[in-house]
CSV table of C-alpha atoms in Angstrom, one decimal:
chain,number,residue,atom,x,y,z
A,1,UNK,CA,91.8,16.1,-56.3
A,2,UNK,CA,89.2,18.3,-54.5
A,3,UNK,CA,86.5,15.8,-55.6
A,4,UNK,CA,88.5,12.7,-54.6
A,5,UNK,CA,88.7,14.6,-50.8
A,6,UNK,CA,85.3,15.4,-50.9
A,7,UNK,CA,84.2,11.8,-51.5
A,8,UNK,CA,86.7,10.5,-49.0
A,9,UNK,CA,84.8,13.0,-46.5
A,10,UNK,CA,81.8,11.8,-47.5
A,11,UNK,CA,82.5,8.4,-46.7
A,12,UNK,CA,83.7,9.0,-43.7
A,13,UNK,CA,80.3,10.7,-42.7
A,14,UNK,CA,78.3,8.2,-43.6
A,15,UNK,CA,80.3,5.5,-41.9
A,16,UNK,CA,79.9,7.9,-38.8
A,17,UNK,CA,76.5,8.4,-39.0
A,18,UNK,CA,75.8,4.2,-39.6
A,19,UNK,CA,77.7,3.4,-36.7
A,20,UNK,CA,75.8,6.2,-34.8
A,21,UNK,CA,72.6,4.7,-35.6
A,22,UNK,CA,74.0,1.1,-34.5
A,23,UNK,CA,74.8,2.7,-31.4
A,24,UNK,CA,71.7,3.9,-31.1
A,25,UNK,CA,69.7,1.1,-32.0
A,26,UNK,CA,72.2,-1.1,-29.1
A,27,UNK,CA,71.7,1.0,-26.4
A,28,UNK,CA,67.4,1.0,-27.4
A,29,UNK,CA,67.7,-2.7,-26.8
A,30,UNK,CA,69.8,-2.8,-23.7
A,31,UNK,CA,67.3,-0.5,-21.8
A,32,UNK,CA,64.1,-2.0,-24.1
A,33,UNK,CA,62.6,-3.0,-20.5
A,34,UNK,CA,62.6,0.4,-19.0
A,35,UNK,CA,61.3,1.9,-22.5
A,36,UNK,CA,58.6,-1.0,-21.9
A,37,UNK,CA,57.9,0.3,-18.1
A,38,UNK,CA,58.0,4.4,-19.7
A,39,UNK,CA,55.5,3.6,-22.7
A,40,UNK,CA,53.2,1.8,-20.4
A,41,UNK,CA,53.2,4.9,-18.0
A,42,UNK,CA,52.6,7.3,-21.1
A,43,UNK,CA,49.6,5.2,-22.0
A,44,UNK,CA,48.3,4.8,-18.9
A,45,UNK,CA,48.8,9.1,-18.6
A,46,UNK,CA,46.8,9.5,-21.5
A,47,UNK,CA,44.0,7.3,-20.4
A,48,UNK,CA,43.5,9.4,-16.8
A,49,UNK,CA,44.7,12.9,-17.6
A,50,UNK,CA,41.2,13.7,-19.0
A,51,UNK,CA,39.5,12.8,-16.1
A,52,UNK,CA,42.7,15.0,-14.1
A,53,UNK,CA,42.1,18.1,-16.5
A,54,UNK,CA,38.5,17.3,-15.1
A,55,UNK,CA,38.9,17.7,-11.1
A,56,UNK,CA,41.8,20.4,-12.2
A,57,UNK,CA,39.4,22.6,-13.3
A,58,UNK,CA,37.0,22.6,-10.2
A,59,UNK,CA,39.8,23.7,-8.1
A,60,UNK,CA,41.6,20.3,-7.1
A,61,UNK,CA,45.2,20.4,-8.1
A,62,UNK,CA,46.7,17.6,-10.2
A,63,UNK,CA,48.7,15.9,-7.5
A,64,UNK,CA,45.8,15.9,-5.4
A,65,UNK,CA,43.3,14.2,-8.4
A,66,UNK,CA,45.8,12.0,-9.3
A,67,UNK,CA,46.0,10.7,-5.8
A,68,UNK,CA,42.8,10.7,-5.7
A,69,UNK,CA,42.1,8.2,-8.5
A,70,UNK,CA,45.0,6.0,-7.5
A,71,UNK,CA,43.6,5.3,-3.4
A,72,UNK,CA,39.9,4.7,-5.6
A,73,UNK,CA,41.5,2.5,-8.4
A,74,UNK,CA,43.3,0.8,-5.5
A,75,UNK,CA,39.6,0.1,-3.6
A,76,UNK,CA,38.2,-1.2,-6.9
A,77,UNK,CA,41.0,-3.4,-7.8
A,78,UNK,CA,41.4,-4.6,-4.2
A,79,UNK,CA,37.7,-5.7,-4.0
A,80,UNK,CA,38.2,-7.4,-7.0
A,81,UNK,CA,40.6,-9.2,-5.5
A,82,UNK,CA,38.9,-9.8,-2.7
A,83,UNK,CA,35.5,-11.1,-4.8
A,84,UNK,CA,37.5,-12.9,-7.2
A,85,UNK,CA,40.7,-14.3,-6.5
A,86,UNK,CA,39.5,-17.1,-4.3
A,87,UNK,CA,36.9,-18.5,-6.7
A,88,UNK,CA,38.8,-18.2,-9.7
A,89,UNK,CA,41.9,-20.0,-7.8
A,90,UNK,CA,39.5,-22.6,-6.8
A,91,UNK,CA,38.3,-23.1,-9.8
A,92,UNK,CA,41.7,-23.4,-11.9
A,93,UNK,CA,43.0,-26.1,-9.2
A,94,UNK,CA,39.1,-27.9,-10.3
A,95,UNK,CA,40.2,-27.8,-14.1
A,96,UNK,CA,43.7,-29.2,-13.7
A,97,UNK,CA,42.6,-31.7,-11.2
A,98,UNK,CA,39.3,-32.6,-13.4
A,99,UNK,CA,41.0,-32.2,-16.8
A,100,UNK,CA,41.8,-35.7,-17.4
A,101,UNK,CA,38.4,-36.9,-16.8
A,102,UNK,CA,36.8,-34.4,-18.8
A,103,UNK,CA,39.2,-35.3,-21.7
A,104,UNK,CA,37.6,-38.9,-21.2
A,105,UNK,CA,34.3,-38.0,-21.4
A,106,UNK,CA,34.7,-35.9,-24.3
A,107,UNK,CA,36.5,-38.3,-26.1
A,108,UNK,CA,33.9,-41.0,-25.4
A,109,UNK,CA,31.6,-38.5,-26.7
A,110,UNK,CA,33.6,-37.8,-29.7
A,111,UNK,CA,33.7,-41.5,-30.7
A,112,UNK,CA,30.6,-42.3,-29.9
A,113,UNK,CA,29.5,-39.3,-33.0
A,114,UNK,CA,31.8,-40.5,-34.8
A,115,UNK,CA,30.5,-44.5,-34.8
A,116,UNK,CA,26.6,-42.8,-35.2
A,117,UNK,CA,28.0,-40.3,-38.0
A,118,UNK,CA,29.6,-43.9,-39.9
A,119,UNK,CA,26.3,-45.3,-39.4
A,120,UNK,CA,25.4,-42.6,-42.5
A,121,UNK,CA,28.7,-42.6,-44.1
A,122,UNK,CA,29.1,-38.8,-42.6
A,123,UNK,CA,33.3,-38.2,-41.4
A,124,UNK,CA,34.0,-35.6,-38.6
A,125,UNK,CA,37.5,-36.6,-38.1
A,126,UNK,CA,37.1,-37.8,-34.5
A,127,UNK,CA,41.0,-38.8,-34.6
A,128,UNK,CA,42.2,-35.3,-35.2
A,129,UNK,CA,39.9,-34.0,-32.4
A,130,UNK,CA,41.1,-36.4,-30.0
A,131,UNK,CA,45.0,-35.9,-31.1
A,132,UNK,CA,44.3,-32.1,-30.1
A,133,UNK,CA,42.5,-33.1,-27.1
A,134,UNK,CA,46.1,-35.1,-26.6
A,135,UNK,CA,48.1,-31.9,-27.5
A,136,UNK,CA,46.1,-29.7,-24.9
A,137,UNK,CA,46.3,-32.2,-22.1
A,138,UNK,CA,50.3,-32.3,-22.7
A,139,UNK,CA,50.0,-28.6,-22.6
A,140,UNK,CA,47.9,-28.3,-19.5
A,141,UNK,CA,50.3,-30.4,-17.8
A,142,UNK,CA,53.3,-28.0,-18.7
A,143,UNK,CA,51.6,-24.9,-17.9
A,144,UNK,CA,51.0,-26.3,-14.2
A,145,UNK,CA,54.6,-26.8,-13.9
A,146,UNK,CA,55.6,-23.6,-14.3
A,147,UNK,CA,53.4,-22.4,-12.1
A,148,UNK,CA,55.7,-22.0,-9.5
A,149,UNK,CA,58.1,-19.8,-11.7
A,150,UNK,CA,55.1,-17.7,-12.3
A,151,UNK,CA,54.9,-17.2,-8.8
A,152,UNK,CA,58.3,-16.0,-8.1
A,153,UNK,CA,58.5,-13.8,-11.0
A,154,UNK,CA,55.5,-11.7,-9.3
A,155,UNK,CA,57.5,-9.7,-6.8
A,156,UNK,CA,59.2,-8.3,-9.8
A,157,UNK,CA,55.5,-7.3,-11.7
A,158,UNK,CA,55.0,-5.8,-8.3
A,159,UNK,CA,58.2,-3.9,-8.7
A,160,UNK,CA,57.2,-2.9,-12.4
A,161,UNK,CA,54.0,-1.9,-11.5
A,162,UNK,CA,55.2,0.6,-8.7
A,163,UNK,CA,57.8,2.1,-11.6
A,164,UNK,CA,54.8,2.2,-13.8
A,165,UNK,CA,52.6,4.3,-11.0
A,166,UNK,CA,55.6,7.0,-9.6
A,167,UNK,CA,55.9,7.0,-14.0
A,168,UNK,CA,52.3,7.9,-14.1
A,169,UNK,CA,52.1,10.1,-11.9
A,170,UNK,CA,54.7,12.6,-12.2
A,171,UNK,CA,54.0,12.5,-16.0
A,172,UNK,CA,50.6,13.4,-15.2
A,173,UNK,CA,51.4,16.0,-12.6
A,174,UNK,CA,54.3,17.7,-14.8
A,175,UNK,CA,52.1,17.2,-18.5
A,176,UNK,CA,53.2,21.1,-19.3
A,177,UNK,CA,56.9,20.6,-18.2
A,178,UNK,CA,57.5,17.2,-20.5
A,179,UNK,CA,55.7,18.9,-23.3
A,180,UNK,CA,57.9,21.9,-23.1
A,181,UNK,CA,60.8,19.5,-23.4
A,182,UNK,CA,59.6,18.2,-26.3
A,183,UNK,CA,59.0,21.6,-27.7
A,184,UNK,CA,62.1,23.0,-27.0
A,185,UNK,CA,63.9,19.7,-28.4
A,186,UNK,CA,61.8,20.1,-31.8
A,187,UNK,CA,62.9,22.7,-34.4
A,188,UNK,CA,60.7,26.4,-34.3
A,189,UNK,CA,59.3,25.5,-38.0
A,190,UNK,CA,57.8,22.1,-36.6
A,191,UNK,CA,57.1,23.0,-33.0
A,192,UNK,CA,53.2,24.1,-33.6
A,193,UNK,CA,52.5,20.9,-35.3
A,194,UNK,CA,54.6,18.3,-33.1
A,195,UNK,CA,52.7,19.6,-30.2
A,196,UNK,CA,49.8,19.4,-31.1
A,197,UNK,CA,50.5,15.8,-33.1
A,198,UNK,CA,51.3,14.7,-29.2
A,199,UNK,CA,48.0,16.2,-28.1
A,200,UNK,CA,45.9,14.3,-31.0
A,201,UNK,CA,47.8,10.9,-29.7
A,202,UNK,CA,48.1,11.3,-26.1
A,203,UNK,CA,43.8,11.8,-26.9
A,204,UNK,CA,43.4,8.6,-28.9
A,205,UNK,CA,45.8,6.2,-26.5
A,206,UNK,CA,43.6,7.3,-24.3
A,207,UNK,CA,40.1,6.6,-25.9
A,208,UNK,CA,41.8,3.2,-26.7
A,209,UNK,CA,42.6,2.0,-23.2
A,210,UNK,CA,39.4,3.5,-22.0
A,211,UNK,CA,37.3,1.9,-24.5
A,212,UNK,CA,39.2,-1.5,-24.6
A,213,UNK,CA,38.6,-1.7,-20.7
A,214,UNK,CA,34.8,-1.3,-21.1
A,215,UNK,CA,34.0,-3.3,-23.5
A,216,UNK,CA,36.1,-5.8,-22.0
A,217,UNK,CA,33.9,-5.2,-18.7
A,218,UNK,CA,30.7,-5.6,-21.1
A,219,UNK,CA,31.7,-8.8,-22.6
A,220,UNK,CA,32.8,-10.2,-19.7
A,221,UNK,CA,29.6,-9.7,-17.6
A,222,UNK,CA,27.4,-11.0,-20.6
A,223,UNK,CA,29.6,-14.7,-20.9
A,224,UNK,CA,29.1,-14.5,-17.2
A,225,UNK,CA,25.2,-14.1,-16.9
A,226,UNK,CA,24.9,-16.3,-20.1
A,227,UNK,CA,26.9,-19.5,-18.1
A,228,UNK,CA,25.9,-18.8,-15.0
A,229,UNK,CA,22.1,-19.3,-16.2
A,230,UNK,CA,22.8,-22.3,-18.4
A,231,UNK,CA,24.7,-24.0,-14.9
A,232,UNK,CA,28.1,-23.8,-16.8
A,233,UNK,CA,31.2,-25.1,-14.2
A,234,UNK,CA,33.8,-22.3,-14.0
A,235,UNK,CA,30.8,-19.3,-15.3
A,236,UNK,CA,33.9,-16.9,-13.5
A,237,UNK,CA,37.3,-18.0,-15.1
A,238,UNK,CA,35.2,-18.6,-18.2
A,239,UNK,CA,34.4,-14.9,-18.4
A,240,UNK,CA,37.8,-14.0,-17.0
A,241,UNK,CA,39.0,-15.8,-20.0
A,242,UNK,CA,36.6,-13.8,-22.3
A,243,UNK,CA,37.2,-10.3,-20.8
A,244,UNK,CA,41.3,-10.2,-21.5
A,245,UNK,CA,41.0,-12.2,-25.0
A,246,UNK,CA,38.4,-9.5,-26.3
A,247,UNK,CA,41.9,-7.3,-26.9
A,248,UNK,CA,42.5,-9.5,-30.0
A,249,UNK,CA,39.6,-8.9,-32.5
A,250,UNK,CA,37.8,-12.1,-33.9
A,251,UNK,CA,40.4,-14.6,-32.8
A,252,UNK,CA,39.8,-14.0,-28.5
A,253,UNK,CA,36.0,-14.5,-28.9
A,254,UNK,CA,36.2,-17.6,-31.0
A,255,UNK,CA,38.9,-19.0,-28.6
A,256,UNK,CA,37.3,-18.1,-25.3
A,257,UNK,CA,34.4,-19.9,-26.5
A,258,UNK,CA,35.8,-23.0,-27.7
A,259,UNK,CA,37.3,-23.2,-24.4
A,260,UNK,CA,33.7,-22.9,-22.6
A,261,UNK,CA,32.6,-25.3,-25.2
A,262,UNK,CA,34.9,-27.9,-24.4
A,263,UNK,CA,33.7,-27.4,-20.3
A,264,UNK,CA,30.3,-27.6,-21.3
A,265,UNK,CA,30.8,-30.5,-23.5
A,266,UNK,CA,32.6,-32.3,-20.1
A,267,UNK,CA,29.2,-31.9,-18.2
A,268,UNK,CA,27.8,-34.7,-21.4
A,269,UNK,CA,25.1,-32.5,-21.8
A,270,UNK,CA,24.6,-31.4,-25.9
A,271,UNK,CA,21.8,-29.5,-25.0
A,272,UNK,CA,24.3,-27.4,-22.7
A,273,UNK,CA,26.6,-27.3,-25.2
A,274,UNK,CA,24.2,-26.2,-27.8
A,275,UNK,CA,22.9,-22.8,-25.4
A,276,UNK,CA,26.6,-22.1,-24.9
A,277,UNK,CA,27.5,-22.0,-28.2
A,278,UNK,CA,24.5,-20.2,-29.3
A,279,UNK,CA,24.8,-17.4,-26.4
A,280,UNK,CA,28.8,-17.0,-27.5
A,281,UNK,CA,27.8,-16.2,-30.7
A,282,UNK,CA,25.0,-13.5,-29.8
A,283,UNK,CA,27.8,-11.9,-27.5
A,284,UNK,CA,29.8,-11.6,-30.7
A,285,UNK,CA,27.1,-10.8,-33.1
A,286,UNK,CA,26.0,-8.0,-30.6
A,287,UNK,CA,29.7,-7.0,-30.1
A,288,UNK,CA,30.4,-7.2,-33.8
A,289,UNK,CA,27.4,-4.9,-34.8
A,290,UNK,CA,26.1,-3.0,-31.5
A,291,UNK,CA,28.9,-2.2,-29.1
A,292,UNK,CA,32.1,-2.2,-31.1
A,293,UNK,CA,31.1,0.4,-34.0
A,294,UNK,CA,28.9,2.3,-30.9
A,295,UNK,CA,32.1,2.0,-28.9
A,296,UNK,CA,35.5,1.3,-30.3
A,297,UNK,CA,34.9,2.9,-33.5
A,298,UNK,CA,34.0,6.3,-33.1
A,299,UNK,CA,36.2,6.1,-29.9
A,300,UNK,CA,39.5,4.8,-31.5
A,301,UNK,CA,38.3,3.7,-35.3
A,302,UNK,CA,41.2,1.3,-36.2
A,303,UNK,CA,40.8,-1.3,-38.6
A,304,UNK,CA,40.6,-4.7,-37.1
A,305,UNK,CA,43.2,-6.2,-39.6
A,306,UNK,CA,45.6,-3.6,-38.1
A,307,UNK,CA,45.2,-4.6,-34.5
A,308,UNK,CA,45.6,-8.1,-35.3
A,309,UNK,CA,49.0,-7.3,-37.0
A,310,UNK,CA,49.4,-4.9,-34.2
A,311,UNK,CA,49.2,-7.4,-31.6
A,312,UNK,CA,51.1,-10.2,-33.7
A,313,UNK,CA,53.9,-7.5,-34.0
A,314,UNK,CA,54.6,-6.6,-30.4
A,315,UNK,CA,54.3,-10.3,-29.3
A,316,UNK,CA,57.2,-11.0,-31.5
A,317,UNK,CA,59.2,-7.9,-30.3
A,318,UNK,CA,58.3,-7.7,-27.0
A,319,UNK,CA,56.4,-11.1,-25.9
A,320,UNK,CA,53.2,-10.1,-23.4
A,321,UNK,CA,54.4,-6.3,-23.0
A,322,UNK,CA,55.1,-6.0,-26.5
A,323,UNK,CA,51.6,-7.7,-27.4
A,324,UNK,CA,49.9,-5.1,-24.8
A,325,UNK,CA,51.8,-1.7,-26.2
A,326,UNK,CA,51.1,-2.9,-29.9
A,327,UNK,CA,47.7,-1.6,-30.4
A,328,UNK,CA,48.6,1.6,-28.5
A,329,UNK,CA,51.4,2.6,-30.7
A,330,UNK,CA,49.8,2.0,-33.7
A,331,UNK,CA,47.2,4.3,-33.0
A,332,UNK,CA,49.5,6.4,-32.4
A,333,UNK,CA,51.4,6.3,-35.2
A,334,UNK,CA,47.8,6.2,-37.4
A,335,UNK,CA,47.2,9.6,-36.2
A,336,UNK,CA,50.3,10.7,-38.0
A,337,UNK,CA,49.8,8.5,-41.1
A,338,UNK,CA,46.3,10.2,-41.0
A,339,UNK,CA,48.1,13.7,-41.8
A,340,UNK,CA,50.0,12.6,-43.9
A,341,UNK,CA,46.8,11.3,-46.3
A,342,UNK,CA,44.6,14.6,-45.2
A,343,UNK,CA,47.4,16.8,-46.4
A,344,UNK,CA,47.6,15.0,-50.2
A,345,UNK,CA,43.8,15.9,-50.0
A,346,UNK,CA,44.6,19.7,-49.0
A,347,UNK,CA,42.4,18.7,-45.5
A,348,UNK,CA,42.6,20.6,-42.2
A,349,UNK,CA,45.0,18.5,-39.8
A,350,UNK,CA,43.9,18.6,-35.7
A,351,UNK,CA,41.1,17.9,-33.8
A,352,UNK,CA,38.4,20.4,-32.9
A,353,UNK,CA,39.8,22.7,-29.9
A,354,UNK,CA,37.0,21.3,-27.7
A,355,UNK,CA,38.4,17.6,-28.1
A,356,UNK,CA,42.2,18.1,-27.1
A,357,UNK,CA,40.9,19.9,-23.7
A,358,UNK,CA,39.4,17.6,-22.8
């Protein structure tokens, strides 16, 4: 009798404990936006609070630094609007009022190859080219009407970004106080170790974001001296195009330059053509082998497959946002993974004291 009770009590637990999960799992989704708007704010944390530790320690107080970096990020990204905005607004309005007669001329160009190329019995499938020529025209035309939408939905970024900012800052400002919640949330025989598993991935969201945003700045100015000396149309917006695709490994280098191909191909120039297709693929040989394992590697050292399937992942979760945070988190999470392997070896888990006070 006692064991039929027992099991009834058991059953009765675990329905409980399913339909707390559920429960859990709902309300996650209902407020997934504001667990969006919090993660970016942690990230963004992470990637200034060196720099903040920095000033702190020559006698500036947190609040202070980090109102300090906000009024000069501010200054930079208003003079990049400023510089940039107009000209790359000028030059999208050229493209989508140009666009069909560009498809023209490369489609004469196309079939006049392909005619030379029968001539010798070669095939370079001028049809399919032209049918995705087709395809993008179709889809240049949709994107233009929802330009408007895009438009209106920027008051609420501006709203976002705010959220994300006051976020920032008073999880910069009150670091010691958030951590001390964690720690007095986590049981006394893992507190030592969950605090200082924070530290090691608050440090490499941080060498991430840092690292992503410079050698998106690098790639971007080289496309941009490279097209501006070869007289491409649209040098700006091309390297625009080339500095936020260099967040997805191998596939944003290969698709910002078929795009600058394609302009180049417009002007009916193959020599033009040639030198842009040559100087994309020194950028991404010198990316590949020079900047990336001096940069991203020791900074962050994730496997390239990973962020792929990182990015791939948080698109389908979370669209744009989701896309954005996916490389972040799994950083983070590949700092825990990366105990987990050290301690089947019998390794030393943590980073060097000097590291994490920084």
């Amino acid at each position: 009798m006692s064991n039929a009770n027992t099991s009834a009590t058991i059953s009765y637990l675990s329905i409980i404990r399913v339909l707390i999960v559920f429960l859990v799992v709902f309300f996650i989704y209902l407020i997934r936006d504001a667990l969006a708007l919090l993660f970016v704010s942690i990230i963004f944390a992470a990637a200034i609070d060196p720099l903040v530790d920095w000033l702190q320690k020559r006698k500036i107080p947190r609040a202070a630094s980090i109102l300090m970096i906000y009024i000069i990020l501010l200054a930079v990204f208003s003079l990049v609007i400023i510089l940039m905005i107009p000209p790359i607004t000028e030059e999208i309005g050229q493209i989508i009022s140009n666009f069909p007669a560009y498809y023209e001329k490369v489609s004469i160009g196309i079939h006049t190859m392909q005619s030379q190329a029968d001539d010798n019995n070669i095939q370079i499938g001028s049809d399919s080219i032209v049918k995705t020529l087709q395809s993008l025209s179709l889809t240049l035309a949709q994107t233009t009407k929802s330009i408007f939408v895009t438009i209106t939905s920027i008051f609420g970024g501006l709203f976002s970004l705010l959220v994300v900012l006051v976020i920032t800052f008073y999880l910069t400002v009150e670091e010691n106080a958030l951590k001390y919640f964690i720690k007095f949330l986590t049981p006394l025989k893992y507190r030592a170790y969950t605090m200082d598993l924070i530290n090691r991935m608050q440090y490499k969201i941080g060498l991430w974001l840092r690292g992503q945003l410079l050698l998106s700045i690098i790639v971007g100015i080289l496309v941009y001296a490279g097209l501006l000396l070869f007289g491409v149309k649209y040098a700006l917006l091309l390297a625009l195009i080339a500095a936020i695709l260099e967040i997805v490994p191998y596939l944003g280098p290969w698709i910002s330059g078929i795009i600058a191909v394609f302009i180049a191909f417009s002007d009916g120039s193959i020599i033009k053509v040639l030198l842009v297709a040559l100087w994309y693929l020194l950028v991404q040989q010198a990316e590949n082998n020079i900047i990336v394992p001096k940069l991203m590697g020791r900074m962050v050292g994730l496997n390239p497959i990973i962020v792929i399937m990182a990015i791939i992942i948080g698109f389908k979760l979370g669209g744009v946002i989701g896309g954005m945070m996916g490389v972040p988190v799994a950083a983070a999470i590949a700092v825990y993974l990366t105990d987990i392997i050290k301690e089947k070896k019998g390794e030393k888990i943590g980073l060097p004291k000097s590291d994490t006070d920084t």
